[in-house]
Short mmCIF file of C-alpha atoms in Angstrom, two decimals:
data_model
loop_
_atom_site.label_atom_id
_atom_site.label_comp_id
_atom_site.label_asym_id
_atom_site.label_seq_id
_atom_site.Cartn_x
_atom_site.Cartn_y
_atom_site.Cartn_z
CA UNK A 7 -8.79 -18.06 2.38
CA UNK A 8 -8.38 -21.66 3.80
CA UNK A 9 -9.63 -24.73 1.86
CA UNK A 10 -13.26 -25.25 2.53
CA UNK A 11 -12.36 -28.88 1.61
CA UNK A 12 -9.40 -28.61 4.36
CA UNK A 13 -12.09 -27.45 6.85
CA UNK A 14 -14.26 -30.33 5.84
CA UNK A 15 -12.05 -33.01 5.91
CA UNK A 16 -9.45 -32.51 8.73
CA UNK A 17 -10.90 -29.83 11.17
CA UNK A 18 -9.27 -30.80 14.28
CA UNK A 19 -5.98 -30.31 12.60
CA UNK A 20 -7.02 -26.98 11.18
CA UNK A 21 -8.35 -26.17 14.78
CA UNK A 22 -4.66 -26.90 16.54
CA UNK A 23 -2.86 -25.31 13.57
CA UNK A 24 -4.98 -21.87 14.46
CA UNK A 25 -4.76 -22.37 18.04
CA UNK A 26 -1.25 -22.02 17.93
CA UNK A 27 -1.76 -18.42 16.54
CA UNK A 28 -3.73 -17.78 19.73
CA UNK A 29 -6.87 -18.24 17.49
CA UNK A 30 -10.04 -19.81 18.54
CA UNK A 31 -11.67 -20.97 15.35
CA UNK A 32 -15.66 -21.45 15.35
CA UNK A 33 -15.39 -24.90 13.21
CA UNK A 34 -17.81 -26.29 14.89
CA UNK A 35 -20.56 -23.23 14.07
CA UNK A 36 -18.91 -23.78 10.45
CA UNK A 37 -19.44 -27.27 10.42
CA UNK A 38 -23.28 -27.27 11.32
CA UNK A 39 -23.68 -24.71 8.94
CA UNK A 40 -21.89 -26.20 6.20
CA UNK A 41 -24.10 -29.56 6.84
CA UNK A 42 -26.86 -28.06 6.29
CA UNK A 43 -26.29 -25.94 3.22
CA UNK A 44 -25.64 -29.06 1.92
CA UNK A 45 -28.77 -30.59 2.59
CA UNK A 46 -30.24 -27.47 1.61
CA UNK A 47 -28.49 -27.38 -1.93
CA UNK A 48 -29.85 -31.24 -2.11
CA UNK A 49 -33.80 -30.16 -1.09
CA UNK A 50 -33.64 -27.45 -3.65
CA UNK A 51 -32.50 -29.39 -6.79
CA UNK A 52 -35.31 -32.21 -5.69
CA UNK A 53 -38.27 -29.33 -5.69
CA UNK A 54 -36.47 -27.96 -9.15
CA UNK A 55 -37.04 -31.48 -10.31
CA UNK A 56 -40.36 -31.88 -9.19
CA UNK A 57 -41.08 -28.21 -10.74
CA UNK A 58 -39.47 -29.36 -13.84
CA UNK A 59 -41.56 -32.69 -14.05
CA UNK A 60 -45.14 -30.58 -12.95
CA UNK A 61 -44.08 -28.22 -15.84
CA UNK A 62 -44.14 -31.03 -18.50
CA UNK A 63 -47.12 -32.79 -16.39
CA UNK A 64 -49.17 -29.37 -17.12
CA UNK A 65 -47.92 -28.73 -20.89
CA UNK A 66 -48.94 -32.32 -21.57
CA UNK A 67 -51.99 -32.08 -19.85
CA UNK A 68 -52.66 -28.68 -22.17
CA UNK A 69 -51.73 -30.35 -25.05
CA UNK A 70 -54.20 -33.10 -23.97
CA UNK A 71 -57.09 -30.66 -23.83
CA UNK A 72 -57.15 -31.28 -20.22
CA UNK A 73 -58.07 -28.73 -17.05
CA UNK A 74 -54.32 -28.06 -15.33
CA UNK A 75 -55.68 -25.46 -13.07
CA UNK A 76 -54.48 -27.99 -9.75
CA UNK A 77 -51.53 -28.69 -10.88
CA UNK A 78 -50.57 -25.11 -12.07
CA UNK A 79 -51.27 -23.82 -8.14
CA UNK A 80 -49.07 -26.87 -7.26
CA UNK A 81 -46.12 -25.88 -9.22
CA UNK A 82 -46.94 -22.23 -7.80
CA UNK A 83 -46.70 -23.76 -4.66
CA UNK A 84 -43.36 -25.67 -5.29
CA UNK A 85 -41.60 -22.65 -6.80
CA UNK A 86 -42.68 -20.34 -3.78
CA UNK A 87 -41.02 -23.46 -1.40
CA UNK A 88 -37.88 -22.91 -3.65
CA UNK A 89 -37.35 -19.63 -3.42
CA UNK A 90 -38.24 -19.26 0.88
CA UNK A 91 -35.26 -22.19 0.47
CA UNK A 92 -33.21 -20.46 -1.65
CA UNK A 93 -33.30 -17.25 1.19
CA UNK A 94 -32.95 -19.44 3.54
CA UNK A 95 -29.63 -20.85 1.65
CA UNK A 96 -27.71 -17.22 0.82
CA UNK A 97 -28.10 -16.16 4.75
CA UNK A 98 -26.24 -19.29 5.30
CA UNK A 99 -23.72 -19.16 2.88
CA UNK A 100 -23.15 -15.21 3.76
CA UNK A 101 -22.60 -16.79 7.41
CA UNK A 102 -19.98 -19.26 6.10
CA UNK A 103 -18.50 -16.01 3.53
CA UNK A 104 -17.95 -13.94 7.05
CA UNK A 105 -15.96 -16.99 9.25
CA UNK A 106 -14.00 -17.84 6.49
CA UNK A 107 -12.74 -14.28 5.53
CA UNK A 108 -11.99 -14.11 9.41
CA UNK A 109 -10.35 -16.81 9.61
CA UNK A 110 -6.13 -16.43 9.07
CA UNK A 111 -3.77 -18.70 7.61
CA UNK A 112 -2.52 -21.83 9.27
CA UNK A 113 1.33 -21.48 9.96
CA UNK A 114 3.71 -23.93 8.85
CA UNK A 115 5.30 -26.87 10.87
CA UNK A 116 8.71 -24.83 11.15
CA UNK A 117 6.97 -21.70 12.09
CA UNK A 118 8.20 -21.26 16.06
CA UNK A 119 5.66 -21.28 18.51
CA UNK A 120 5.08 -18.38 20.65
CA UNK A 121 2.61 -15.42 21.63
CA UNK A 122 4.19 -12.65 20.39
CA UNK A 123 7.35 -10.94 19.63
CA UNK A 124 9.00 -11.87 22.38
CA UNK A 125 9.37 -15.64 20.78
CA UNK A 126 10.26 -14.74 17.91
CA UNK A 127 13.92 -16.48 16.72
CA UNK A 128 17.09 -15.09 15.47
CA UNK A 129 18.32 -16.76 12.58
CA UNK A 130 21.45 -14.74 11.42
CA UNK A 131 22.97 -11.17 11.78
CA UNK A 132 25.27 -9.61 9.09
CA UNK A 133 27.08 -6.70 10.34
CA UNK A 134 28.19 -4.82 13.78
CA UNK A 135 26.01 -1.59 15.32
CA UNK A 136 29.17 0.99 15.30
CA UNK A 137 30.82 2.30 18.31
CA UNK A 138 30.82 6.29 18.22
CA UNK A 139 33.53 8.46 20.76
CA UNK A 140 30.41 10.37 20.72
CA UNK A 141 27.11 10.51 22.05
CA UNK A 142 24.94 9.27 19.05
CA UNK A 143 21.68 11.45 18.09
CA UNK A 144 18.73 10.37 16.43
CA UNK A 145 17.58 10.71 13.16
CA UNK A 146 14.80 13.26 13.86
CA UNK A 147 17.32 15.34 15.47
CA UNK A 148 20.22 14.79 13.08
CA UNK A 149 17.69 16.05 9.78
CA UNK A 150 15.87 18.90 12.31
CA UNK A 151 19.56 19.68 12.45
CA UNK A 152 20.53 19.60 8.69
CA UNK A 153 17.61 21.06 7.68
CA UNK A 154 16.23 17.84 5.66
CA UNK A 155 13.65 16.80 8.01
CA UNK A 156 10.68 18.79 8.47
CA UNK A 157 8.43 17.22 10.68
CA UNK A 158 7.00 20.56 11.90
CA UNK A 159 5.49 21.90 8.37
CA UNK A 160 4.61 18.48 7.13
CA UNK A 161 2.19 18.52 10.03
CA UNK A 162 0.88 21.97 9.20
CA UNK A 163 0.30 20.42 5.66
CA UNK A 164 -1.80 17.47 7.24
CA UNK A 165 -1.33 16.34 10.59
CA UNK A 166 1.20 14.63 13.19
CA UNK A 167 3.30 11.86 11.88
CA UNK A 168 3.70 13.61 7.70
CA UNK A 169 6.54 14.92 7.21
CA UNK A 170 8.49 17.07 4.61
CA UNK A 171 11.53 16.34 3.55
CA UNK A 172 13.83 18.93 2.15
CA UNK A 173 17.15 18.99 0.07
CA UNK A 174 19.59 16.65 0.79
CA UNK A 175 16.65 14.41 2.32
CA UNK A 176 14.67 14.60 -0.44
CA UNK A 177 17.52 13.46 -3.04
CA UNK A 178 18.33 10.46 -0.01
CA UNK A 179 14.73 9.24 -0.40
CA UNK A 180 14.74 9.39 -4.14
CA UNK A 181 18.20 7.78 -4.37
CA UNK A 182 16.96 5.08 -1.80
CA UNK A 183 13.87 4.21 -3.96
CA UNK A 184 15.81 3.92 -7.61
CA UNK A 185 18.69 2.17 -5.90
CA UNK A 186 16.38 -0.77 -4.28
CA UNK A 187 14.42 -0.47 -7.81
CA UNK A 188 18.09 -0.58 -10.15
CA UNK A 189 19.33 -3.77 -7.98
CA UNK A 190 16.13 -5.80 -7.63
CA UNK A 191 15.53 -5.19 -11.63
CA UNK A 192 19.30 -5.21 -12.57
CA UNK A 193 20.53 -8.17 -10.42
CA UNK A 194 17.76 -10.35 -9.18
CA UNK A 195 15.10 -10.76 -12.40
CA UNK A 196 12.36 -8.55 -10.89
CA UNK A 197 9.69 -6.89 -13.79
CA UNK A 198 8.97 -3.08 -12.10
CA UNK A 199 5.80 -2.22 -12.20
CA UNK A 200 3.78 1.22 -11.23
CA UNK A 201 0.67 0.62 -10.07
CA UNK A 202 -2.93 2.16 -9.35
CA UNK A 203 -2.10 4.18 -5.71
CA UNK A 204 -5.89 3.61 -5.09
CA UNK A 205 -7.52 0.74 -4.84
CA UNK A 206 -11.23 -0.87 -4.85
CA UNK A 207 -12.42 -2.99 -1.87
CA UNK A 208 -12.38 -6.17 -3.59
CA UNK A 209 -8.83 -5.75 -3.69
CA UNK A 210 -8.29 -5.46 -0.57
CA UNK A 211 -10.22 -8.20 0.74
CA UNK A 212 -8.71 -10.45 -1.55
CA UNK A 213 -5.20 -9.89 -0.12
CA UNK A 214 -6.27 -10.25 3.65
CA UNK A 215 -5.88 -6.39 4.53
CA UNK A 216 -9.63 -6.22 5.31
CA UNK A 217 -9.46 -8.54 8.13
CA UNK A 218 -11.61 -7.24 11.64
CA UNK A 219 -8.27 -6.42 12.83
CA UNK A 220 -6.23 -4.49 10.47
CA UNK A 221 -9.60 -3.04 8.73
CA UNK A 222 -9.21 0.19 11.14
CA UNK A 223 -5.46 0.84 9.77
CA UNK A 224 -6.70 1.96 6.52
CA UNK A 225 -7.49 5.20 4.83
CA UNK A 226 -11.10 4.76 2.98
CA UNK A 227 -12.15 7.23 0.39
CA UNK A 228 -15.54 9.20 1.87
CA UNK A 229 -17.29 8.94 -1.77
CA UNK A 230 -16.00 6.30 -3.44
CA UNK A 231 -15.64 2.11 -2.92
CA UNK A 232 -11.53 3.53 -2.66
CA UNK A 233 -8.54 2.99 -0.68
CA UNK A 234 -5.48 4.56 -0.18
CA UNK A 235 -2.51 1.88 -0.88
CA UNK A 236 -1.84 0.60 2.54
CA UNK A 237 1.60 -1.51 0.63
CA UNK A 238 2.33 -2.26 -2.83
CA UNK A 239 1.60 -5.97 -2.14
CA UNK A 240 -2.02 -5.41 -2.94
CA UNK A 241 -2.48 -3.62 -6.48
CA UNK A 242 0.63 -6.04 -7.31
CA UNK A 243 -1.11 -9.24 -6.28
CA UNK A 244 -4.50 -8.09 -7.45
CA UNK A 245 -3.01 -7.91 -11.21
CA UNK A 246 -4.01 -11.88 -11.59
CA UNK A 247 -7.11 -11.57 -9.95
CA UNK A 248 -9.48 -14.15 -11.47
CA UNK A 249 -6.05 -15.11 -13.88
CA UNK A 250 -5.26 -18.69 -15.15
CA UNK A 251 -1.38 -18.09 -16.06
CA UNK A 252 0.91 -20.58 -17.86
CA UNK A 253 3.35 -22.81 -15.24
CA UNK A 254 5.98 -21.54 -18.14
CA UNK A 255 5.46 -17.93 -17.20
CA UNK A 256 5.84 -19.61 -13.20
CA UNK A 257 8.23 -17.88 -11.07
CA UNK A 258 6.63 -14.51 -11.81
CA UNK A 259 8.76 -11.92 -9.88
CA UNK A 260 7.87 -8.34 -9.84
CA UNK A 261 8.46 -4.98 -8.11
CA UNK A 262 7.49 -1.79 -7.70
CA UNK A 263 7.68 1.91 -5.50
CA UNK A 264 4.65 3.18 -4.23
CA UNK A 265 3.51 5.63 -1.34
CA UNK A 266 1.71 3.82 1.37
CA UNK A 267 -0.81 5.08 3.53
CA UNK A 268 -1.14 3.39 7.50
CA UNK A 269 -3.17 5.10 10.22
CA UNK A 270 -0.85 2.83 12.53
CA UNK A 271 -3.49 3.81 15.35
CA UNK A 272 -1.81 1.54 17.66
CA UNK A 273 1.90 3.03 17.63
CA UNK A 274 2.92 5.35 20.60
CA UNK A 275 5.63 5.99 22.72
CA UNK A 276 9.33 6.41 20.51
CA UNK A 277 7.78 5.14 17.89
CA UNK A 278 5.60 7.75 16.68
CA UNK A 279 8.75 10.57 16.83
CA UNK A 280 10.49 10.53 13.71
CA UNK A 281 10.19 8.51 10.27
CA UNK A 282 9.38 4.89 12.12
CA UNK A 283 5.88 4.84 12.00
CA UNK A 284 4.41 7.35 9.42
CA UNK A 285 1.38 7.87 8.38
CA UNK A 286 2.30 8.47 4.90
CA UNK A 287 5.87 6.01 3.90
CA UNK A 288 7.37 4.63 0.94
CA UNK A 289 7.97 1.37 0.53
CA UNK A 290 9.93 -0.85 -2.41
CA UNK A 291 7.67 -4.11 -2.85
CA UNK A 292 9.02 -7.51 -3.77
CA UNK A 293 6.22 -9.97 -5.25
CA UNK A 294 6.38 -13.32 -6.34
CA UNK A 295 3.82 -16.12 -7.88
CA UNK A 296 5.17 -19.90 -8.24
CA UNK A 297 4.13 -23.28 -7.78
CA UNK A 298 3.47 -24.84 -4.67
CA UNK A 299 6.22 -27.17 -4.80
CA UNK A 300 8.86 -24.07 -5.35
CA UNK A 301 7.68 -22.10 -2.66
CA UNK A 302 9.25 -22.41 0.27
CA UNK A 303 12.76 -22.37 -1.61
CA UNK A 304 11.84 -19.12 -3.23
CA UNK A 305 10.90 -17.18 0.32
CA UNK A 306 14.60 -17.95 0.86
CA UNK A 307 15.49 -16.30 -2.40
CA UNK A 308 12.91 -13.43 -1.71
CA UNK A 309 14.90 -13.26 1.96
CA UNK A 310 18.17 -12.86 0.33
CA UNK A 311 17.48 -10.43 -2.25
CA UNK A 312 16.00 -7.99 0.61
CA UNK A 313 18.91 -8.81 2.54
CA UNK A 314 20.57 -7.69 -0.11
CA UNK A 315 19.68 -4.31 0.21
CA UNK A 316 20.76 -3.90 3.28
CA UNK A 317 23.96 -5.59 2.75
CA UNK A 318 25.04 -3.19 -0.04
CA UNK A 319 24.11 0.14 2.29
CA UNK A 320 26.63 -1.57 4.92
CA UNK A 321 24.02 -1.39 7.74
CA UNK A 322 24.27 -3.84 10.56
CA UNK A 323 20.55 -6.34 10.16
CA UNK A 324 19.91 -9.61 11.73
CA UNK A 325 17.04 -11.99 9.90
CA UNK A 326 14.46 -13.39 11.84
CA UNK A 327 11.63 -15.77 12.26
CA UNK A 328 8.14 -14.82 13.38
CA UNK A 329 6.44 -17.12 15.91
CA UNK A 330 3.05 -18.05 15.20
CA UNK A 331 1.47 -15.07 17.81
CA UNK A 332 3.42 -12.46 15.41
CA UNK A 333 2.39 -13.55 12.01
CA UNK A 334 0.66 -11.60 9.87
CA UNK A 335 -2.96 -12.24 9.05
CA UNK A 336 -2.57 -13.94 5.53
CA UNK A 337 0.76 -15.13 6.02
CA UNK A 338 1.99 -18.73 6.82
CA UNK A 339 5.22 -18.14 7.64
CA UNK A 340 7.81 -14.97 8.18
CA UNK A 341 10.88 -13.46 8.18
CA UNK A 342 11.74 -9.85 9.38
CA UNK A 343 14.54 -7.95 8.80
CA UNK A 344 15.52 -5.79 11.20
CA UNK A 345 18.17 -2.84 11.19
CA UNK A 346 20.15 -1.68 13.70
CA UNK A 347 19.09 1.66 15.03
CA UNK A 348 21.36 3.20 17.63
CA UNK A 349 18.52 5.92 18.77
CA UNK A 350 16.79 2.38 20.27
CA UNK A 351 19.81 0.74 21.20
CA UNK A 352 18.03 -2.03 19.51
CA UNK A 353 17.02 -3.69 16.22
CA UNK A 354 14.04 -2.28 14.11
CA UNK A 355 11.85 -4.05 11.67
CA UNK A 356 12.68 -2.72 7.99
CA UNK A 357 11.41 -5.53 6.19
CA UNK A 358 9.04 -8.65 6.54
CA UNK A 359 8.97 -11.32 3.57
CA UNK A 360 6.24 -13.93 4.20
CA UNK A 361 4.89 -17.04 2.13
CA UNK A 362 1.06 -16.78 1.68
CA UNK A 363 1.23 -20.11 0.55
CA UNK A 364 -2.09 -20.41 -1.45
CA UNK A 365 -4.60 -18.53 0.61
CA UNK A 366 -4.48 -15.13 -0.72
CA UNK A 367 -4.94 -17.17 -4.29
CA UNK A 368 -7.76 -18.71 -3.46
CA UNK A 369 -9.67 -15.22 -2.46
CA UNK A 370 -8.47 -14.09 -5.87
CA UNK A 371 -8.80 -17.32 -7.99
CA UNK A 372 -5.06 -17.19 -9.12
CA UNK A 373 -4.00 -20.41 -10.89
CA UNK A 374 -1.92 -21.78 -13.15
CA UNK A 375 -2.31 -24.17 -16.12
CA UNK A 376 0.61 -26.98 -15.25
CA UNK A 377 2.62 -27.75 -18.05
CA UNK A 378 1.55 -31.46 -17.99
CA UNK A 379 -1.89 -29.98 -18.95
CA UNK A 380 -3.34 -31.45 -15.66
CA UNK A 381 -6.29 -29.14 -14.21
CA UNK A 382 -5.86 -25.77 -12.77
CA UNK A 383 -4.11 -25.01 -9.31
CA UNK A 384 -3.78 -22.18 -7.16
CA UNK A 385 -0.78 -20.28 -7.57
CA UNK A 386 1.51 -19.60 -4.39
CA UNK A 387 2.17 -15.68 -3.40
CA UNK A 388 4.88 -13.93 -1.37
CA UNK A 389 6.02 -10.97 -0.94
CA UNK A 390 8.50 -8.65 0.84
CA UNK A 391 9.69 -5.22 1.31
CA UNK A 392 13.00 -4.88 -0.42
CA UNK A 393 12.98 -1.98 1.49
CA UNK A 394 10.68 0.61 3.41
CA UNK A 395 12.16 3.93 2.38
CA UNK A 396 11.69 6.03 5.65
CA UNK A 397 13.14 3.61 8.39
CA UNK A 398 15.85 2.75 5.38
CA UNK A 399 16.76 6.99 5.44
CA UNK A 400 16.34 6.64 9.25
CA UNK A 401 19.01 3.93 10.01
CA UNK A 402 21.35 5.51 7.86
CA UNK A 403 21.36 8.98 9.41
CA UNK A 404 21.92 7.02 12.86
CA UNK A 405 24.68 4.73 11.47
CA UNK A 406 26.94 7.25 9.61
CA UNK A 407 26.61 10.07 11.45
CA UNK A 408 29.60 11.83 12.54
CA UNK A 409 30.94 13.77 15.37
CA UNK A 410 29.90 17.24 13.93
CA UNK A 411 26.67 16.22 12.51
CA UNK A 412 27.15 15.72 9.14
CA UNK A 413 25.95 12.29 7.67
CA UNK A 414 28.51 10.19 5.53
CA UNK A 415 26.55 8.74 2.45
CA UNK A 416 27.20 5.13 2.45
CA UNK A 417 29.27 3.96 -1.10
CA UNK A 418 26.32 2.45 -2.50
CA UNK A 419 23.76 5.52 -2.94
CA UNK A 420 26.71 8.05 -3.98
CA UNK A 421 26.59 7.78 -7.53
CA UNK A 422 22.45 8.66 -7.11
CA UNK A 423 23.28 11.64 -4.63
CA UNK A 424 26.60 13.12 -6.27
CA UNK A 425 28.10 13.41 -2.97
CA UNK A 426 29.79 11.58 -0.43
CA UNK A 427 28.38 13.72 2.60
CA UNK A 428 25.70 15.74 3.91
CA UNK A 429 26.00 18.66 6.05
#
């Protein structure tokens, strides 16, 4: 949630910041409104006053052994004015409630500008896509092949896009999730954590996933206020909800596995044959709370440590920055990993770490007490995926497969899977 006070005090600049998402803010309808729930806040504490006053007026006149019939029907009157007011004022503020939770984060200064993918910036690559003396397969025929991709019976279990994996496949996706787990715990100060797989709608407002948008993604419980974890960012983040933490306790890094749940209703073409867009995924979640003045250095850190990952599997990546038409809805700036896939001929998204700056905070009151023992502020959130499992298990079937079909396990997962090759 944006600043009301920002809104208030510099809207032109808010209204250029969101225009260069491609978002046409209504500050002006929030402005009027905002006026007058002001003067409407200032009308009702002046007829609670006068009720107050008419209340002594009439005990004193009691006391007095005087008739208070008049003024009785005139505080009558007066509280009846209050509370047509008072209607008047929760319509309006429920107005203001439903443009602010629709309105996105601002992107930063260095955040490119752009409409959509397409402007997005390369930053660095690590890595070269490998040259086969072969004609490379993808991954949904390589595991068809090997028998650890099942795509056929995991739809009979539910429906298109769930998959079973078998065997060999199953131990890859295990060994995937406790090697991102061992390294970001082991090597870069991350508390794992194993949170609530459902989760209540609060909680997902608060991080941003209920937006008009991204609302239609999710997968709602029929009977209960429930939700199926769309990513591990949300329980994570929702942890502090309504928190005041020590700035002592300030980086707070933590991670943790959990199946996600997308209806990606937009996805087609390529993407929807395979493990790339699932409808059920796993996904390794990187989470961080600091202060506002560490922030931006510690979405570099976060960037690394995912980069990480990917650097110890030996798969080719290249790190980039979103423009301001691909950002996410809560985010204020982003970078996206993306792994080389040799099925596309092209780089695929694997990871995104963003800086939330403070607006997911402010829908969930997160702050800190500074060690200075000045007042509250609002924390500052990231968080990244460090990595998704599936397109992880994906990219290395494409990347080390051989000649025959078998798949060479790269160095870093043998010691999980007890073998150097499958097939």
């Amino acid at each position: 949630m944006l600043d009301i006070r920002r809104l208030r005090s510099e809207p032109e600049s808010v209204r250029k910041a969101l225009a260069r998402r491609g978002v046409e803010a209504p500050l002006d309808a929030f402005a009027e409104l905002d006026k007058k729930r002001r003067e409407l806040l200032v009308e009702v504490e002046e007829k609670k006053a006068l009720r107050n006053k008419a209340s002594d007026d009439i005990a004193a006149a009691r006391k007095a052994g005087e008739d208070a019939g008049g003024r009785i029907a005139a505080m009558k009157k007066v509280g009846e004015e209050i509370k047509a007011l008072e209607a008047v004022l929760d319509d309006i503020e429920a107005e203001l409630g439903e443009i602010l939770a629709e309105l996105p984060n601002t992107p930063q200064d260095d955040v490119p500008d752009g409409a959509d993918e397409t402007a997005n910036v390369t930053l660095r690559r690590h890595g070269t896509p490998p040259s086969f003396d072969f004609e490379p397969r993808p991954h949904w025929e390589l595991g068809e092949e090997l028998g650890i991709i099942d795509q056929e019976r995991g739809t009979k279990v539910a429906e298109s896009r769930f998959t079973l994996l078998r065997g060999a496949g199953a131990r890859l996706e295990r060994s995937l999730i406790n090697f991102f787990l061992n390294l970001h715990t082991g090597e870069h100060g991350y508390t794992e954590l194993f949170p609530p797989i459902l989760i209540n709608t609060e909680s997902m407002q608060g991080t941003g996933q209920l937006s008009k948008f991204a609302a239609q993604e999710m997968y709602k419980l029929r009977d209960d206020d429930l939700y199926l974890n769309p990513t591990a960012e949300v329980p994570v983040t929702n942890l502090y909800r309504g928190e005041i933490l020590d700035e002592g306790e300030l980086p707070l890094n933590v991670t943790a596995y959990l199946p996600s749940f997308r209806r990606e209703a937009g996805a087609a073409g390529r993407d929807t044959r395979g493990l790339i867009r699932q409808h059920q995924f796993n996904k390794v979640e990187l989470v961080k709370f600091v202060t506002p003045e560490a922030s931006a250095e510690e979405l570099e850190r976060l960037t690394l440590h995912a980069e990480e990952a990917l650097k110890r599997l030996e798969l080719p990546f290249r790190t980039v920055a979103l423009c301001t038409g691909d950002l996410g809805f809560a985010s204020s700036k982003t970078y996206d990993l993306e792994v080389w896939l040799p099925s596309y001929d092209d780089y695929k998204e694997i990871s995104s770490c963003s800086n939330f700056l403070d607006f997911q905070a402010r829908r969930l009151n997160i702050r800190y007490r500074p060690a200075d023992g000045g007042k509250p502020r609002f924390v500052h959130t990231l968080n990244g995926s460090g990595l998704a499992v599936g397109r992880t298990f994906a990219a290395i079937l494409e990347n080390y497969q051989n000649a025959d079909g078998s798949i060479t396990v790269p160095e870093a997962l043998r010691h999980y899977m007890g073998v150097d090759r499958i097939g």
